mmCIF file of C-alpha atoms in Angstrom:
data_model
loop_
_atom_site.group_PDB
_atom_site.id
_atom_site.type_symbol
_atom_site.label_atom_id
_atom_site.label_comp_id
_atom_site.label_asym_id
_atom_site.label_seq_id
_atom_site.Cartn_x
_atom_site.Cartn_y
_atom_site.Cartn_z
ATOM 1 C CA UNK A 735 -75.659 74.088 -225.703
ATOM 2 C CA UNK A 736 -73.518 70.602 -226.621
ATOM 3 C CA UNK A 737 -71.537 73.291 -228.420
ATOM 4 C CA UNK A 738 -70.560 75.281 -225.785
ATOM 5 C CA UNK A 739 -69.958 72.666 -223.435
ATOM 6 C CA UNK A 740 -67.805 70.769 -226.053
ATOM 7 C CA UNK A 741 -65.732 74.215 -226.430
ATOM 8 C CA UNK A 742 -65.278 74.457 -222.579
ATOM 9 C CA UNK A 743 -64.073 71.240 -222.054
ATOM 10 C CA UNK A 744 -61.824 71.373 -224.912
ATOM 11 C CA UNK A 745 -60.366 74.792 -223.227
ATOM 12 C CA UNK A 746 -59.908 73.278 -219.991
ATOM 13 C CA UNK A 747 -58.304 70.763 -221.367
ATOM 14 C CA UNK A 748 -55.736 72.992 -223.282
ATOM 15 C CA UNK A 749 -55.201 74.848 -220.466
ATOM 16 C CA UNK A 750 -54.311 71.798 -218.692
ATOM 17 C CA UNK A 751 -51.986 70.974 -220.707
ATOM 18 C CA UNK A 752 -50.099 73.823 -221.429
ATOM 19 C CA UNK A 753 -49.894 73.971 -217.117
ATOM 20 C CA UNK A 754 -48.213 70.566 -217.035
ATOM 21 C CA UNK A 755 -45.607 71.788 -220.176
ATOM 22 C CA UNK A 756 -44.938 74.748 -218.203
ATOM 23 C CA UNK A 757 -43.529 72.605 -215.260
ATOM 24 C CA UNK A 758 -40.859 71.057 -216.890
ATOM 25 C CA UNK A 759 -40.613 74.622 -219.421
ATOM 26 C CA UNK A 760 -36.991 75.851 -219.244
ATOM 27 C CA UNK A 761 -35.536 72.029 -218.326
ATOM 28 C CA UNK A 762 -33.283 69.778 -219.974
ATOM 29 C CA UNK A 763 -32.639 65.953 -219.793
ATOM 30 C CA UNK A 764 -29.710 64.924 -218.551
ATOM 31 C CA UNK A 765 -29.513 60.514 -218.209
ATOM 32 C CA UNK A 766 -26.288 58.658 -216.945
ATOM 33 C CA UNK A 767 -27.058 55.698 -217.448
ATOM 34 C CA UNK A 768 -23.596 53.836 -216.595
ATOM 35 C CA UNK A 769 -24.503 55.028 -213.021
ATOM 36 C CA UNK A 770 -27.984 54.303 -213.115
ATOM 37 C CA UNK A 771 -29.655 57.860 -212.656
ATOM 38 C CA UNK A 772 -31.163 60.879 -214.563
ATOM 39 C CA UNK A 773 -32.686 64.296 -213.855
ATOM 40 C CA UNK A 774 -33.628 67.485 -215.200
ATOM 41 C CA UNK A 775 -31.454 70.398 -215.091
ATOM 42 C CA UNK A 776 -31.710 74.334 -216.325
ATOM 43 C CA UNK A 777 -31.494 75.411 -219.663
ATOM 44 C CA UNK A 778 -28.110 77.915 -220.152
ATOM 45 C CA UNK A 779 -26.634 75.660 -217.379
ATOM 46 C CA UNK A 780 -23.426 73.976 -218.593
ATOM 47 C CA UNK A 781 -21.332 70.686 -217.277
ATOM 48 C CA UNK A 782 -17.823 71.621 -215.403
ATOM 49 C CA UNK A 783 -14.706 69.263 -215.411
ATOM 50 C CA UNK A 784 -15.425 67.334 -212.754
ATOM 51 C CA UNK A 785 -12.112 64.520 -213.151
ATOM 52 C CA UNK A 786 -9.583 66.428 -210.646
ATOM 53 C CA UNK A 787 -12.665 66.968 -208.335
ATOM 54 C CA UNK A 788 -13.101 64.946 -204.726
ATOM 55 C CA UNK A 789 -13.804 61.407 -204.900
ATOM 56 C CA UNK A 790 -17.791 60.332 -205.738
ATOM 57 C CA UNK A 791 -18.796 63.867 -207.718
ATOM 58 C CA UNK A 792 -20.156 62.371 -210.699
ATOM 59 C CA UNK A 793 -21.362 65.238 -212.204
ATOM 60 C CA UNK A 794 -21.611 69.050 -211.722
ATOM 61 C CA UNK A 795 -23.649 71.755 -214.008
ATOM 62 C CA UNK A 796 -23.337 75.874 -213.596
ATOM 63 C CA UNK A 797 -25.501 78.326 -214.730
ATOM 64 C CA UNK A 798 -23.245 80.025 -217.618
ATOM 65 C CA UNK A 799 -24.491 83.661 -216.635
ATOM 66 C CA UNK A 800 -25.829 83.042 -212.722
ATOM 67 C CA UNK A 801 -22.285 80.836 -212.172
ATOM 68 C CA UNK A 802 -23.024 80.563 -208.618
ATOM 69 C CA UNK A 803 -26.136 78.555 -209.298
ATOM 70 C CA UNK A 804 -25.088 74.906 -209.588
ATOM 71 C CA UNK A 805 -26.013 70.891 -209.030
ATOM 72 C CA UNK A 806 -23.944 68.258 -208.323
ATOM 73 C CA UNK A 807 -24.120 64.491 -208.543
ATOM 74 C CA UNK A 808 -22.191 62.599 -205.504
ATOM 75 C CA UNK A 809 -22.231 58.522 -205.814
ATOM 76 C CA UNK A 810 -20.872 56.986 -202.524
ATOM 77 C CA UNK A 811 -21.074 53.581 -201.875
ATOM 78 C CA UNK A 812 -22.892 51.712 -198.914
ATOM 79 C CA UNK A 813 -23.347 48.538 -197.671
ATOM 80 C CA UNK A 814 -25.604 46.477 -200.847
ATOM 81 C CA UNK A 815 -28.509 45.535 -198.538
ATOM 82 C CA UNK A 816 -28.938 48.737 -196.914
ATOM 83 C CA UNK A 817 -31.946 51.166 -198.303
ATOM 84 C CA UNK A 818 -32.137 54.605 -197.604
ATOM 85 C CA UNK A 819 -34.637 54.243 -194.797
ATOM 86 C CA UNK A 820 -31.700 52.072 -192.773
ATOM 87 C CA UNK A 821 -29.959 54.949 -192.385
ATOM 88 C CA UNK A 822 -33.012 57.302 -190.901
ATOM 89 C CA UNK A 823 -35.699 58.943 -191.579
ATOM 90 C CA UNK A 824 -35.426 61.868 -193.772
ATOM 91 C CA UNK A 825 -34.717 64.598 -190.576
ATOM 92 C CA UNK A 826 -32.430 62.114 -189.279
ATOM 93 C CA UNK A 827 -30.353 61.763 -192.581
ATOM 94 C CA UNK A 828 -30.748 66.035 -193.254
ATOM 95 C CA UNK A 829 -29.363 66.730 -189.321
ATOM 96 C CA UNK A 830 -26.566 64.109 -190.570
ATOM 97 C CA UNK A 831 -25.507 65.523 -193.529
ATOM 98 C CA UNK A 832 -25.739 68.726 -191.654
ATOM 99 C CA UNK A 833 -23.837 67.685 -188.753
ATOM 100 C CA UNK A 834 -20.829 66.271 -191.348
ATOM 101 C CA UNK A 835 -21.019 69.555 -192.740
ATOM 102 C CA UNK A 836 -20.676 72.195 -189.784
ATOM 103 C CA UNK A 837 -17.932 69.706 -188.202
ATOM 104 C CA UNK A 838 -15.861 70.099 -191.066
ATOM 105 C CA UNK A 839 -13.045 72.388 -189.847
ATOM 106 C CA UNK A 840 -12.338 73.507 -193.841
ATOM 107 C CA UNK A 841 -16.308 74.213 -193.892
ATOM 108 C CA UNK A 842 -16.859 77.835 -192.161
ATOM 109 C CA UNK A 843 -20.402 77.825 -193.556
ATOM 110 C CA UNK A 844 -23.433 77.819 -191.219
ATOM 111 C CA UNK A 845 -26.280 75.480 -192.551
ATOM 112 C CA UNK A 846 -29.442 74.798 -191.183
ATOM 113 C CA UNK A 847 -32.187 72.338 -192.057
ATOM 114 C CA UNK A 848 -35.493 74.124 -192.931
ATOM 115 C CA UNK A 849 -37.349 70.653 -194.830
ATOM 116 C CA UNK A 850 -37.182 66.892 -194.910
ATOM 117 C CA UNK A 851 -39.290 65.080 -196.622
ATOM 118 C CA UNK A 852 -39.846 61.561 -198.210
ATOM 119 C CA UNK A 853 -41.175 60.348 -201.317
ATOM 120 C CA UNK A 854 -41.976 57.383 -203.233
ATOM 121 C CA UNK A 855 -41.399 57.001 -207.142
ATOM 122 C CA UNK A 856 -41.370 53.671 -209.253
ATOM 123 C CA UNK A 857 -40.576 52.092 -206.000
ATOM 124 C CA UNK A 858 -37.479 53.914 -204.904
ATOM 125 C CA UNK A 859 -37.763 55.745 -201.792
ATOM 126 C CA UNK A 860 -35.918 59.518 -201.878
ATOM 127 C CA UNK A 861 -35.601 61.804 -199.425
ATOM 128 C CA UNK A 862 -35.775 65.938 -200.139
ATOM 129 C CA UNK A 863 -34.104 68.254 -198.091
ATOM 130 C CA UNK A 864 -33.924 72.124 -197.864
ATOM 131 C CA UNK A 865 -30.922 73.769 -196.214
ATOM 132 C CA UNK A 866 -30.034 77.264 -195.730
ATOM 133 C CA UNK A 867 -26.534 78.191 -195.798
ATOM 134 C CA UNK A 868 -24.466 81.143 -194.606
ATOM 135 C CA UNK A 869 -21.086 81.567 -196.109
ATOM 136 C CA UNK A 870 -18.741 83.457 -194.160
ATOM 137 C CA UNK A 871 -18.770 86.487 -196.115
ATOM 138 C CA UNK A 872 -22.929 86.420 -194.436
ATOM 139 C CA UNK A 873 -24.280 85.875 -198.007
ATOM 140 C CA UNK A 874 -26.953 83.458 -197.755
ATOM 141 C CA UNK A 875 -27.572 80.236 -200.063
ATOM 142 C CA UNK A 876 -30.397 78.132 -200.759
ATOM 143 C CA UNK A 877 -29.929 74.285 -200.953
ATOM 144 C CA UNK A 878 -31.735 71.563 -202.218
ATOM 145 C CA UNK A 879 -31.071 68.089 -202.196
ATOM 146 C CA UNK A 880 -32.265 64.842 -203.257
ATOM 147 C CA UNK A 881 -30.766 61.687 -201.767
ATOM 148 C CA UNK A 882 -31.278 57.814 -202.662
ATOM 149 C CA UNK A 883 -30.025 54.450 -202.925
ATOM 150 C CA UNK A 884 -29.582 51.845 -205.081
ATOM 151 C CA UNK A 885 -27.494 48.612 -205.743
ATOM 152 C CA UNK A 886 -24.945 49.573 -202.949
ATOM 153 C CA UNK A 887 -25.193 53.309 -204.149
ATOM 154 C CA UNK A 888 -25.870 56.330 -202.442
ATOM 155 C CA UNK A 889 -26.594 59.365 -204.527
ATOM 156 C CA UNK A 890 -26.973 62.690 -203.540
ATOM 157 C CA UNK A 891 -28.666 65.254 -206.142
ATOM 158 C CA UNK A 892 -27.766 68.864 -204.948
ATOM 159 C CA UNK A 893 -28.954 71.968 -206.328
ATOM 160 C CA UNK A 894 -28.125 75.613 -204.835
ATOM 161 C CA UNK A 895 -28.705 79.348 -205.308
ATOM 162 C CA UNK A 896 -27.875 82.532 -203.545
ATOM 163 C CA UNK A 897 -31.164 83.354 -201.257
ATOM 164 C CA UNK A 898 -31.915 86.094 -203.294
ATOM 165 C CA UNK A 899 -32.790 84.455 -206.496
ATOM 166 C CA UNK A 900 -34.641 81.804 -204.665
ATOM 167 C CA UNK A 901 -38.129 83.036 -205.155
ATOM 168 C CA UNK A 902 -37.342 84.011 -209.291
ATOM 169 C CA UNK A 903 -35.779 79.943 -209.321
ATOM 170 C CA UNK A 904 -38.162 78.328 -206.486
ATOM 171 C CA UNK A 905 -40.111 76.560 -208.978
ATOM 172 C CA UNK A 906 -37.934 75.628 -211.667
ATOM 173 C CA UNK A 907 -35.281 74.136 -209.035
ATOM 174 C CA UNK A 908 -38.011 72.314 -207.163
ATOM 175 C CA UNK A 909 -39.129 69.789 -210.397
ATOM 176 C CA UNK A 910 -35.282 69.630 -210.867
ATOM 177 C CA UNK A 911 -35.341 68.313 -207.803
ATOM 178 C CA UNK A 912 -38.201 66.040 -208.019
ATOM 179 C CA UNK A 913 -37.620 64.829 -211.606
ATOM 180 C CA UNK A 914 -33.830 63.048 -209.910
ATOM 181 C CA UNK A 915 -34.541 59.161 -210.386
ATOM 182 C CA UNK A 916 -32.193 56.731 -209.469
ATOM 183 C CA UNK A 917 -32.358 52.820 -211.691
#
């Protein structure tokens, strides 16, 4: 009987954790740490030339065979004592970001909020948000973002898709998302 339960619990835990591997399966580290922030990002993604880009992109990585799948990395600066709940809550920050984008008259993209959502890790608050975008040509993009702040930095983690691979990349793109820490 001992026998049986020790081989059970011994499965479970195996299965355990080979389900916790799996999450971050198919993920790579990427750490900058002159900026003071790190994520996880795609396997067969690769980094683009980002030094002729608009000011505060930091970084940006493509998937080499999906190219329309990317992330990007903007640093802007704020005020040094402000924290990201100074500037809103996490709807009031998404409608922002949203309103910034649909007034720009170079931006004919339709974007709506779907999610906001805060979260608290290694006490750094970061706010998630989920957009849905509509390019002009009516093909539809998924967004996700993670935005924080710290030492007079405001970084905004940005991952996106075309609608139709969102349910294959759901998953992977969401503990992309999540696993975006700021130091």
């Amino acid at each position: 009987m001992y026998q049986s339960l020790r081989i059970l619990v011994l499965t479970l835990i195996s299965l355990s954790l080979i389900s916790c591997s799996v999450g971050v399966g198919g993920l790579q580290s990427y750490v900058d740490a002159a900026d003071g922030y790190q994520f996880l990002y795609p396997n067969g993604w690769a980094g683009v030339d980002v030094k002729q880009s608009s000011q505060g992109l930091d970084v940006v990585f493509r998937d080499i065979i999906e190219e329309s799948e990317n992330l990007s990395v903007i640093v802007s600066d704020v005020d040094k004592e402000k924290t990201l709940a100074s500037l809103g809550t996490p709807t009031e920050v998404g409608y922002y970001l949203l309103k910034r984008i649909n007034n720009d008259v170079e931006n004919d993209r339709e974007v709506d909020l779907i999610n906001a959502e805060s979260r608290e890790l290694e006490g750094k608050t970061y706010y998630k948000l989920e957009y849905e975008v509509t390019l002009p040509n009516q093909e539809k993009r998924h967004n996700l973002a993670s935005i924080a702040v710290s030492r007079g930095k405001l970084f905004t983690f940005n991952l996106s898709t075309v609608q139709k691979r969102w349910g294959k990349v759901k998953n992977l793109f969401e503990t992309s998302v999540n696993s975006f820490s700021v130091y």
